[in-house]
């Protein structure tokens, strides 16, 4: 390491801690942007709701320094929007209270206060954020000062359910990355000249990536063979509408003497681009166009066309009102609202706003003015997230708001007929004064007495608990919030889960968050639990629990749990607030019983696929493929390898049998498995650091030498694909998606080589107890082994294992050479002999210490091992290497998460909670999608539940089916009379997922069948009860599919009465005749039983009928109990992963979902019921 880059051990430890702290943020913003944030100096003026939310988010995201200005004294109403304030702070200056508490969020952030917003103070900062209203002339002056000195300027105003943001980075702003997405990559398949100055490039999408078409942007060309001069060129790609699909044009003069041969990558390059911005004075007069290209005014309302410009006029009018009168319009003052409307008309008339042929919507202006003097906490949380993210864009990352953004949620206001009375909106000197000013005191009381269930308490959960506490939700005498989260706090949580501090690391999330939230509101009634929510905890979260709730709020980060809670909301008919974030993107979905679709119905539950196994195994062509492969090898080496040796020692015969079976289908994997176990056995028999290094060295050669040699032997570089039937030459085997590999030769000067051997040596040593496992926060663990010279010295004495050729697995490979089974069996037998010899001296007294993969500890060798393995794999296939951080994000499947998106999403969710309490209709609920990397704030009205209706499908005969001549009309089309009409019935007609048919659990199976017929006109044909689910994975595509596991219930298997059997002395013919004349039915089953007993020579005693046997006399409750037993047994045997039904103890009812109800037909038409309503069985 050069002197310029040397750092002290203390600084190194601090850097590692910072990387872990911001690992999720780095996945969204990039480490470079996070580093720029640490050097940023931000001035924030105004510390009510928006100001403190913005400051909080910037502190969490690592801002280097913040100066706070707000000399106003704390009032009681401030406590309802500023989470750092309490009643004991009333009468003190806001900044003096906020500054020390903000410092706790990020000790690395320098937090100071200033008394005045003067020029000297401003010039010491890189960004100025104004969150408190000022006279227009002062705002314009401040903006001009900032523009002159290249200081980013931000202004925001919030009133009621409306917010406005202005952003100005100056006329010299540069955007380095407009969207923050990972660079798109395409595989080049051909390059041809179009003209003297233009070239056409054909491309294909790599495995595992979305097939996005290219049309613009900058792309680097690399790894092309045949037209080498084009490599390393960065081109602005274009596309003509006449061009073939999957092609782009580049400005390149194709050399006439060259011809494209093979290979090549197109990689998107993020090129710095000028993004000049306009002043506040200009944008006030010229707000912009929401539909421009690009937009110059942010589009926020897809329902009410032009509302953004109407709100701009209202914003300007209120700002003018304040400038002229020194105050904001009084809350709920019709007189002040009317005055604001007149000001708006004046601004349009005198040209202060340049709008041609503009019709002012006085209702919008009046509604804006009515609550302009009210700061609602949900809007403060939302815009605090938006504004903080806009400050992040000072770094050149992402696309800034192009001047103004005007956002409003008028649908969240009380309906006109339900507007609270003047008396109900008067201030009471309470923290809820502003909330009551919009919604009234009865509404505030209603929020306080809500009983809610919050599932999850991570980033979303922390924000929700803060919002609940500030708005008084669950803070009344009858209110209660039950929050559950089984996780404990980790260091990486602190950069986005703001209720946690460093001293909370290791504590339960739900309990730590509950304690902090109660500081914000001592009346907050929180019950914290540490349980997962799912089938296994239905004894706790039972019918009584769910029925007691007013609603559910999800704060989850995994799809399985979300879908489970979604199903529970349907069963118990409870509203569900659903939301999620991914980096700078977020979504909000409101589920309201009988009014909206469920989360599953809404289509947001889709998950992407993976990379085909064949690609990972033999033909990677992207760095990501190598990282995913390396992650699999980590599991194979440091988890499964130890378990494999344990399995061998317990039952050598069984182990060898499995290896031989595997060799038949996956010979390469079988060779690797048994050779690795043999090497591990030699090491385990006589443990030493040198032995661990030799094992690591063996594995190095097995993975990066032997497997490549196997591929080269099976498919030489000139191998060609021949059609087996036509013998046609289909071209070379190796191409853009199959790169010809090269063998790795250990090089002590290559850090990837030495890092692999070092990491594997240490991890193998831990497995056998030579080295103690790393303890959490022990940054000195194995410090003496981390010097490269140490492992280089050991490696010099290591011996490469001999190469043993293995056949290549032919799955997914055309023209793979056939395996010589006899030779293969001989080799496997020899390898089994080697393993017996190696394992003979092992005396295993305790299980091996397998690795528990931990992505957030950079010193445990886990990510280091995967990074080095991935880079060695990249070298095998001439793919660009990765780095430690990128590998950590991909291998650790780190979900990009940042505080700003979380805050914005949770603020908007609170508005949806308000709507639920206002009993709004379907069109008032909003499904929102936000994208803070740009300025996407789209909202769609929620959709009503899907209604199931009867349909008729006409099916034409197959072309192969012979038809008479008159079956065709004069055009040769099959006539309607010859087409099959299939009726797909729904019952009841127009039912939704929320509807249920209710039946008593005391009914017998026969009575249940009769109930269908008499009450509903349906005949029950069959019923296979689904008692559990399991997931199957396609080995090639990695696609997962959930399948139901069921047991037959109807028709019940008949119970045969032994007393009705004919005498065993009769002949078969006589017995048959006797049964046909008797009441013994079904005849064939009785006859089969008679033959069985005749062969045995006697009729055994009649077995007793138990509850295990389902008969027509079994009650529905008994049947359910039997299904519980089957589900428990299946789970114990590993046949199901999740149970569809758990214990009936304490249960009041069971709901059979629509897709799992009995199969029925219409009694009169005999048509199948394809869409049956859910059935609620009351116990």
mmCIF file with all atom_site columns, N, CA and C in Angstrom, residues 205-211 609-612 615 621-622 624-625 628:
data_model
loop_
_atom_site.group_PDB
_atom_site.id
_atom_site.type_symbol
_atom_site.label_atom_id
_atom_site.label_alt_id
_atom_site.label_comp_id
_atom_site.label_asym_id
_atom_site.label_entity_id
_atom_site.label_seq_id
_atom_site.pdbx_PDB_ins_code
_atom_site.Cartn_x
_atom_site.Cartn_y
_atom_site.Cartn_z
_atom_site.occupancy
_atom_site.B_iso_or_equiv
_atom_site.pdbx_formal_charge
_atom_site.auth_seq_id
_atom_site.auth_comp_id
_atom_site.auth_asym_id
_atom_site.auth_atom_id
_atom_site.pdbx_PDB_model_num
ATOM 1  N N  . UNK A 1 205 ? -30.479 -9.463  -24.899 1.00 0.00 ? 205 UNK A N  1
ATOM 2  C CA . UNK A 1 205 ? -30.485 -9.200  -23.460 1.00 0.00 ? 205 UNK A CA 1
ATOM 3  C C  . UNK A 1 205 ? -29.818 -10.351 -22.715 1.00 0.00 ? 205 UNK A C  1
ATOM 4  N N  . UNK A 1 206 ? -28.874 -10.080 -21.809 1.00 0.00 ? 206 UNK A N  1
ATOM 5  C CA . UNK A 1 206 ? -28.238 -11.154 -21.033 1.00 0.00 ? 206 UNK A CA 1
ATOM 6  C C  . UNK A 1 206 ? -29.248 -11.877 -20.143 1.00 0.00 ? 206 UNK A C  1
ATOM 7  N N  . UNK A 1 207 ? -28.916 -13.110 -19.796 1.00 0.00 ? 207 UNK A N  1
ATOM 8  C CA . UNK A 1 207 ? -29.772 -13.896 -18.905 1.00 0.00 ? 207 UNK A CA 1
ATOM 9  C C  . UNK A 1 207 ? -29.922 -13.193 -17.573 1.00 0.00 ? 207 UNK A C  1
ATOM 10 N N  . UNK A 1 208 ? -31.149 -13.162 -17.064 1.00 0.00 ? 208 UNK A N  1
ATOM 11 C CA . UNK A 1 208 ? -31.397 -12.596 -15.751 1.00 0.00 ? 208 UNK A CA 1
ATOM 12 C C  . UNK A 1 208 ? -31.687 -11.115 -15.740 1.00 0.00 ? 208 UNK A C  1
ATOM 13 N N  . UNK A 1 209 ? -31.653 -10.447 -16.910 1.00 0.00 ? 209 UNK A N  1
ATOM 14 C CA . UNK A 1 209 ? -31.954 -9.017  -16.966 1.00 0.00 ? 209 UNK A CA 1
ATOM 15 C C  . UNK A 1 209 ? -33.264 -8.787  -17.696 1.00 0.00 ? 209 UNK A C  1
ATOM 16 N N  . UNK A 1 210 ? -33.884 -7.649  -17.393 1.00 0.00 ? 210 UNK A N  1
ATOM 17 C CA . UNK A 1 210 ? -35.133 -7.299  -18.051 1.00 0.00 ? 210 UNK A CA 1
ATOM 18 C C  . UNK A 1 210 ? -34.858 -6.930  -19.515 1.00 0.00 ? 210 UNK A C  1
ATOM 19 N N  . UNK A 1 211 ? -35.692 -7.390  -20.443 1.00 0.00 ? 211 UNK A N  1
ATOM 20 C CA . UNK A 1 211 ? -35.469 -7.113  -21.873 1.00 0.00 ? 211 UNK A CA 1
ATOM 21 C C  . UNK A 1 211 ? -35.878 -5.696  -22.270 1.00 0.00 ? 211 UNK A C  1
ATOM 22 N N  . UNK A 1 609 ? -37.865 -13.277 -11.976 1.00 0.00 ? 609 UNK A N  1
ATOM 23 C CA . UNK A 1 609 ? -37.232 -14.581 -12.082 1.00 0.00 ? 609 UNK A CA 1
ATOM 24 C C  . UNK A 1 609 ? -35.741 -14.474 -11.836 1.00 0.00 ? 609 UNK A C  1
ATOM 25 N N  . UNK A 1 610 ? -35.028 -15.554 -12.108 1.00 0.00 ? 610 UNK A N  1
ATOM 26 C CA . UNK A 1 610 ? -33.606 -15.584 -11.860 1.00 0.00 ? 610 UNK A CA 1
ATOM 27 C C  . UNK A 1 610 ? -32.833 -15.974 -13.106 1.00 0.00 ? 610 UNK A C  1
ATOM 28 N N  . UNK A 1 611 ? -31.561 -16.292 -12.905 1.00 0.00 ? 611 UNK A N  1
ATOM 29 C CA . UNK A 1 611 ? -30.684 -16.688 -13.996 1.00 0.00 ? 611 UNK A CA 1
ATOM 30 C C  . UNK A 1 611 ? -30.771 -18.198 -14.152 1.00 0.00 ? 611 UNK A C  1
ATOM 31 N N  . UNK A 1 612 ? -30.947 -18.706 -15.394 1.00 0.00 ? 612 UNK A N  1
ATOM 32 C CA . UNK A 1 612 ? -31.016 -20.158 -15.589 1.00 0.00 ? 612 UNK A CA 1
ATOM 33 C C  . UNK A 1 612 ? -29.796 -20.854 -15.003 1.00 0.00 ? 612 UNK A C  1
ATOM 34 N N  . UNK A 1 615 ? -26.728 -21.396 -17.163 1.00 0.00 ? 615 UNK A N  1
ATOM 35 C CA . UNK A 1 615 ? -25.881 -20.211 -17.331 1.00 0.00 ? 615 UNK A CA 1
ATOM 36 C C  . UNK A 1 615 ? -24.920 -20.081 -16.162 1.00 0.00 ? 615 UNK A C  1
ATOM 37 N N  . UNK A 1 621 ? -22.007 -14.803 -18.451 1.00 0.00 ? 621 UNK A N  1
ATOM 38 C CA . UNK A 1 621 ? -21.521 -13.773 -19.366 1.00 0.00 ? 621 UNK A CA 1
ATOM 39 C C  . UNK A 1 621 ? -21.642 -12.371 -18.775 1.00 0.00 ? 621 UNK A C  1
ATOM 40 N N  . UNK A 1 622 ? -22.047 -12.290 -17.507 1.00 0.00 ? 622 UNK A N  1
ATOM 41 C CA . UNK A 1 622 ? -22.068 -11.016 -16.799 1.00 0.00 ? 622 UNK A CA 1
ATOM 42 C C  . UNK A 1 622 ? -21.410 -11.186 -15.433 1.00 0.00 ? 622 UNK A C  1
ATOM 43 N N  . UNK A 1 624 ? -22.602 -10.208 -12.670 1.00 0.00 ? 624 UNK A N  1
ATOM 44 C CA . UNK A 1 624 ? -23.639 -10.631 -11.722 1.00 0.00 ? 624 UNK A CA 1
ATOM 45 C C  . UNK A 1 624 ? -23.788 -12.148 -11.689 1.00 0.00 ? 624 UNK A C  1
ATOM 46 N N  . UNK A 1 625 ? -23.655 -12.783 -12.856 1.00 0.00 ? 625 UNK A N  1
ATOM 47 C CA . UNK A 1 625 ? -23.751 -14.251 -12.900 1.00 0.00 ? 625 UNK A CA 1
ATOM 48 C C  . UNK A 1 625 ? -22.654 -14.873 -12.037 1.00 0.00 ? 625 UNK A C  1
ATOM 49 N N  . UNK A 1 628 ? -23.463 -14.427 -8.271  1.00 0.00 ? 628 UNK A N  1
ATOM 50 C CA . UNK A 1 628 ? -24.493 -15.353 -7.815  1.00 0.00 ? 628 UNK A CA 1
ATOM 51 C C  . UNK A 1 628 ? -23.936 -16.770 -7.701  1.00 0.00 ? 628 UNK A C  1
#
